[in-house]
Tab-separated table of C-alpha atoms and ligand atoms in Angstrom:
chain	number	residue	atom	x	y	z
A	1	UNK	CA	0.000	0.000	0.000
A	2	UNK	CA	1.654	3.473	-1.018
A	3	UNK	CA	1.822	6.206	1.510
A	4	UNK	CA	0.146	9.241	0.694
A	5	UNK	CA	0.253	12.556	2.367
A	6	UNK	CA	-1.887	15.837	1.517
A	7	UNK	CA	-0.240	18.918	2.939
A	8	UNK	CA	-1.362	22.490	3.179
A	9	UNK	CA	0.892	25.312	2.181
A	10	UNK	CA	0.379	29.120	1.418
A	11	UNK	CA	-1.855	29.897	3.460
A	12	UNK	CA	-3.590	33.258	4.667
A	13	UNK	CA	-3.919	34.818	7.905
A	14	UNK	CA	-7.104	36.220	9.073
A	15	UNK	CA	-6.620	37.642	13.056
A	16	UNK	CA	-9.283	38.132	15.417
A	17	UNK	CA	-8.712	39.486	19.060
A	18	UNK	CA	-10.419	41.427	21.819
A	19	UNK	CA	-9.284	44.695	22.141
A	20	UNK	CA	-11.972	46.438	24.381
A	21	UNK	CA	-14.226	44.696	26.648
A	22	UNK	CA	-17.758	46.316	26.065
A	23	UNK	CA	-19.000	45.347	29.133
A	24	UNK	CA	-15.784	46.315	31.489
A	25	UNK	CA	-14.851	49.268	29.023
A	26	UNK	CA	-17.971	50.636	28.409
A	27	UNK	CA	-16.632	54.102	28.715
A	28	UNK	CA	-14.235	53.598	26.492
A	29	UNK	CA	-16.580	51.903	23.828
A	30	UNK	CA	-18.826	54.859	24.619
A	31	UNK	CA	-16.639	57.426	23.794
A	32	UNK	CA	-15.283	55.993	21.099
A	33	UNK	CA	-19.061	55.702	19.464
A	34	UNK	CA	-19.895	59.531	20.790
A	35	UNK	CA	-16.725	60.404	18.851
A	36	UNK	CA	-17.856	58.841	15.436
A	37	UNK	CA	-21.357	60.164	15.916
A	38	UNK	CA	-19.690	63.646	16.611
A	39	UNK	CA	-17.635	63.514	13.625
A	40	UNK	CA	-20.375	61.993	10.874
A	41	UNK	CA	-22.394	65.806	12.184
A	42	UNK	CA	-18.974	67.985	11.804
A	43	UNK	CA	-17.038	66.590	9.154
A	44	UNK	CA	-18.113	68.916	6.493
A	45	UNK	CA	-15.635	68.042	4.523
A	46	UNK	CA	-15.970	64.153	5.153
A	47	UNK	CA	-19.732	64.174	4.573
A	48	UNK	CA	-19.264	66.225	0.782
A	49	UNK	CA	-16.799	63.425	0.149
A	50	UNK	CA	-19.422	60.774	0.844
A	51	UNK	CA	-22.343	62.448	-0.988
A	52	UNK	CA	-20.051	62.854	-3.850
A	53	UNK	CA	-18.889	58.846	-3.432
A	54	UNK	CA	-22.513	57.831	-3.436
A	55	UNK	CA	-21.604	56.226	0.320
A	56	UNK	CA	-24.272	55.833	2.531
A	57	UNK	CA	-23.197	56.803	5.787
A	58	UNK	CA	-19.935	58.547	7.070
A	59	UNK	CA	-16.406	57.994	6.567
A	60	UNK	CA	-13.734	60.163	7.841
A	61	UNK	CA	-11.577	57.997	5.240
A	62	UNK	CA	-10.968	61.259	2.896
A	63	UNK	CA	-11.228	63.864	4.977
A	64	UNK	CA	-9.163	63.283	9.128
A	65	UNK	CA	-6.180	61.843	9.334
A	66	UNK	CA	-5.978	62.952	13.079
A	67	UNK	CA	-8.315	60.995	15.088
A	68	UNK	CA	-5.937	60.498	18.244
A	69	UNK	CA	-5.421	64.716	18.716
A	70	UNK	CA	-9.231	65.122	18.490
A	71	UNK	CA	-10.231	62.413	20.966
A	72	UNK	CA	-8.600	60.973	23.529
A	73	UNK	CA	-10.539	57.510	23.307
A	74	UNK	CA	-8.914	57.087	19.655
A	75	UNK	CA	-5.811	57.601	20.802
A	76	UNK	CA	-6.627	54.728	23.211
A	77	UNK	CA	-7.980	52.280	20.739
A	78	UNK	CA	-4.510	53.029	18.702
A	79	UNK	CA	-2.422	52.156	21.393
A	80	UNK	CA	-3.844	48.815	21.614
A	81	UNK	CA	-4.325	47.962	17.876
A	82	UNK	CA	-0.789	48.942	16.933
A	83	UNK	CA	0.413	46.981	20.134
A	84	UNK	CA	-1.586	43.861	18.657
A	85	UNK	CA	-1.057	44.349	15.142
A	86	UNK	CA	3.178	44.266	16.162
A	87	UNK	CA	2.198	40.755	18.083
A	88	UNK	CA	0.430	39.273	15.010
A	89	UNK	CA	3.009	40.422	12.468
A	90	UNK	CA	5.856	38.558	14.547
A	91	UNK	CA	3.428	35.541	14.692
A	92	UNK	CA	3.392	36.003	10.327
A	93	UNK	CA	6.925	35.333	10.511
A	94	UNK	CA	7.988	39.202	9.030
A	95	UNK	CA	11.484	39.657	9.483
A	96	UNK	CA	11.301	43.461	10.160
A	97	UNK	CA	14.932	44.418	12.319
A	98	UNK	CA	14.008	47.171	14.339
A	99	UNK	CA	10.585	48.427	12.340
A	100	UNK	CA	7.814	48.759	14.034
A	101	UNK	CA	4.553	48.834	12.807
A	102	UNK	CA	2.508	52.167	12.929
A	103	UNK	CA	-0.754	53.313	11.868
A	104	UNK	CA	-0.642	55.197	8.305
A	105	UNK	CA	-4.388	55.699	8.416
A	106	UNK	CA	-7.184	55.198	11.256
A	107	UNK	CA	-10.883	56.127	10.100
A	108	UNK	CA	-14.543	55.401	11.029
A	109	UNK	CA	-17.150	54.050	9.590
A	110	UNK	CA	-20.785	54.534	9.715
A	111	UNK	CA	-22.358	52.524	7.269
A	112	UNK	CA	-26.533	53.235	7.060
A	113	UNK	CA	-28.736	50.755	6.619
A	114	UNK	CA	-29.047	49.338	3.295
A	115	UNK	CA	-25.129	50.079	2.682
A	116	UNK	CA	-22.779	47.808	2.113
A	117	UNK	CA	-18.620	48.278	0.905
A	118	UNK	CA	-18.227	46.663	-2.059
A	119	UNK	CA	-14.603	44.424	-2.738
A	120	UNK	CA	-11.324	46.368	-2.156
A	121	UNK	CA	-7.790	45.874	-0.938
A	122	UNK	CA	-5.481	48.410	0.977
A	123	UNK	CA	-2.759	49.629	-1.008
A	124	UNK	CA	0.133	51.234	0.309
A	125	UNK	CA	0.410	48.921	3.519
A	126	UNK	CA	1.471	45.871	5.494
A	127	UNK	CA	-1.540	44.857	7.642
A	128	UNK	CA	-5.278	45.965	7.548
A	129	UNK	CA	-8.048	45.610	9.499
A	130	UNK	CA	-10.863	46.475	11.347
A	131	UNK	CA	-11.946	47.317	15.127
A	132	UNK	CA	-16.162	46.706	15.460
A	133	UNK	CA	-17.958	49.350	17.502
A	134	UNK	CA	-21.381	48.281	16.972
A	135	UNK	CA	-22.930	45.788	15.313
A	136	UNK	CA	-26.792	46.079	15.894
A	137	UNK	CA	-28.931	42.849	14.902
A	138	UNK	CA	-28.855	42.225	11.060
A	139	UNK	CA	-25.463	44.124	10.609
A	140	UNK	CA	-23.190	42.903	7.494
A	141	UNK	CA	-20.612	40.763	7.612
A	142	UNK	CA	-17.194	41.117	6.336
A	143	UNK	CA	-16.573	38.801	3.571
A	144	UNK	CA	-12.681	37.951	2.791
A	145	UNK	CA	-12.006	36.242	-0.834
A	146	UNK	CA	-9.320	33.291	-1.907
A	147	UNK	CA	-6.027	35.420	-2.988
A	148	UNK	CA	-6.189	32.945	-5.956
A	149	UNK	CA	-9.763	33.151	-7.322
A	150	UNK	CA	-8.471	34.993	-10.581
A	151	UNK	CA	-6.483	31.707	-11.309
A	152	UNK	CA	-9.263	29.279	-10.936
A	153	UNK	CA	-10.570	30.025	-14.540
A	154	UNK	CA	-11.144	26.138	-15.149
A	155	UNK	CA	-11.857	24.846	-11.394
A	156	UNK	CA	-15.256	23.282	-10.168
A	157	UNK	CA	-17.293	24.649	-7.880
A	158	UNK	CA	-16.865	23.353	-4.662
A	159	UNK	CA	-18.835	21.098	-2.375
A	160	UNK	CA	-20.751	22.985	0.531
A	161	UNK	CA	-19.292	20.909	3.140
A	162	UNK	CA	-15.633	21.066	2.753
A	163	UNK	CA	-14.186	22.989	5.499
A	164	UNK	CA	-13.427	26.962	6.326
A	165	UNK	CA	-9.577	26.680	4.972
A	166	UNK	CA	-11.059	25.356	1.684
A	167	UNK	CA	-13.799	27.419	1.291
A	168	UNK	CA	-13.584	30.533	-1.892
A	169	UNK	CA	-15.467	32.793	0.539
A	170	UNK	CA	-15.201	33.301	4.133
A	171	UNK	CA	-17.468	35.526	5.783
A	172	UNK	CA	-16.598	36.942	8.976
A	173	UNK	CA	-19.503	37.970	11.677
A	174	UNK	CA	-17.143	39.756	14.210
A	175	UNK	CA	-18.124	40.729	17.778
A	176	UNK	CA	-18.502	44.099	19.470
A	177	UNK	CA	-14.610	45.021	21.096
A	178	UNK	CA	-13.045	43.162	18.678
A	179	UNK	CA	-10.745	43.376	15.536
A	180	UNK	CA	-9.383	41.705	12.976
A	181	UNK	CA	-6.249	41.972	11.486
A	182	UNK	CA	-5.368	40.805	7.946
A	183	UNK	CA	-2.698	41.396	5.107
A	184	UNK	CA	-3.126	44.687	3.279
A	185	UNK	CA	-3.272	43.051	-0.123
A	186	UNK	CA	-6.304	40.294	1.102
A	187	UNK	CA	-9.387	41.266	-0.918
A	188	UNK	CA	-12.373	41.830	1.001
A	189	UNK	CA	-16.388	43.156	1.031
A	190	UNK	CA	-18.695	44.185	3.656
A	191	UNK	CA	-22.106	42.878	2.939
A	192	UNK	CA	-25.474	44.831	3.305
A	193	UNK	CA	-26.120	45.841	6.537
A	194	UNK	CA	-29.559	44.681	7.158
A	195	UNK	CA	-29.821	46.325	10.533
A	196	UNK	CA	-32.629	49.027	11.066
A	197	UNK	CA	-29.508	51.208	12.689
A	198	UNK	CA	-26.176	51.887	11.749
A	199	UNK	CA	-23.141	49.786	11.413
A	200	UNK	CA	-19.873	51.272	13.739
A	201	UNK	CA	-16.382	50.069	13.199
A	202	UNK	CA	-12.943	51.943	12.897
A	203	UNK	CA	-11.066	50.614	10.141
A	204	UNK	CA	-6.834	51.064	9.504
A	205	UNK	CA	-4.129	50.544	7.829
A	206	UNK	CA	-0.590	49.744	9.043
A	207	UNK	CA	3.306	49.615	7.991
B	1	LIG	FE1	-11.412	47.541	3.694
């Protein structure tokens, strides 16, 4: 009988942690929710840019790139993702001497109902991701896509029960207080959000 051995190689990274408790930190996560709220009413410029982009909602994406001076919570939650972001690219393996990773952008997101953010990738950076404010009932999901799909001109579909690390598609429900981390070039979409209220998270990029 021959031996036979299936092994899995190249694979991609998708890193979920806690960075706020919302029940212990609820100041924190209240603040930080207060200060997107404030900013989707004063943003002028941030609110032409998103009735210009068709985006229903707010983004500060365009328009701040100095969240930490105008509120202290912010500069908080920066602390902490930069801290974990550091831990998860050591745990990727990247050889990177003395650099440390910093944020190069940090903006909300309020996506309305009925929005969604259709398929991107973050150029310009190492690691990516996303901390969740508030996810009321029905809010999207994050959906991340095989790096490969553009080669699999000729491949079958696949089976629905082969498992997550096979799958084309993964789609992410995330929890309030947490983020996830992924590599800057990983293709992803969020969904719809079905929710009768708005959809909070504070997205960034790092290098
Ligand atoms: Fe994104």
């Amino acid at each position: 009988m021959a031996n036979a051995s299936t092994k899995t190689y190249f694979a991609t990274s998708i890193h979920e942690i806690g960075i706020v408790d919302p029940v212990k930190e609820a100041d924190l996560m209240d603040e930080l929710k207060a200060g997107v709220f404030m900013l989707s009413e004063e943003d002028e410029a941030g609110i032409a840019w998103c009735e210009s982009q068709g985006y229903l909602g707010y983004t500060s994406y365009a328009s701040l790139n100095d969240l930490p001076m105008r509120i202290p919570a912010f500069a908080e939650l920066e602390k902490r993702l930069v801290k974990a972001a550091n831990a998860h690219a050591r745990a990727l393996g990247f050889e990177m001497g003395s650099h440390k990773l910093s944020m190069d952008s940090y903006w909300v997101n309020l996506l309305d109902p009925g929005a969604g953010h259709s398929g991107h990738i973050h150029p310009n950076s190492i690691l990516s991701g996303t901390f969740y404010l508030d996810l009321p009932e029905g809010a999207s999901a994050i959906r991340f896509e095989d790096p490969r799909l553009p080669f699999m001109m000729n491949s079958p579909p696949l089976r629905s029960d082969v498992a997550d690390d096979e799958k084309r598609f993964i789609y992410f429900q995330p929890e309030i207080g947490q983020a996830l981390f992924w590599e800057s070039w990983l293709r992803h979409e969020v969904m719809v959000n079905m929710a009768d209220d708005p959809r909070l998270s504070i997205s960034f990029n790092l290098s």
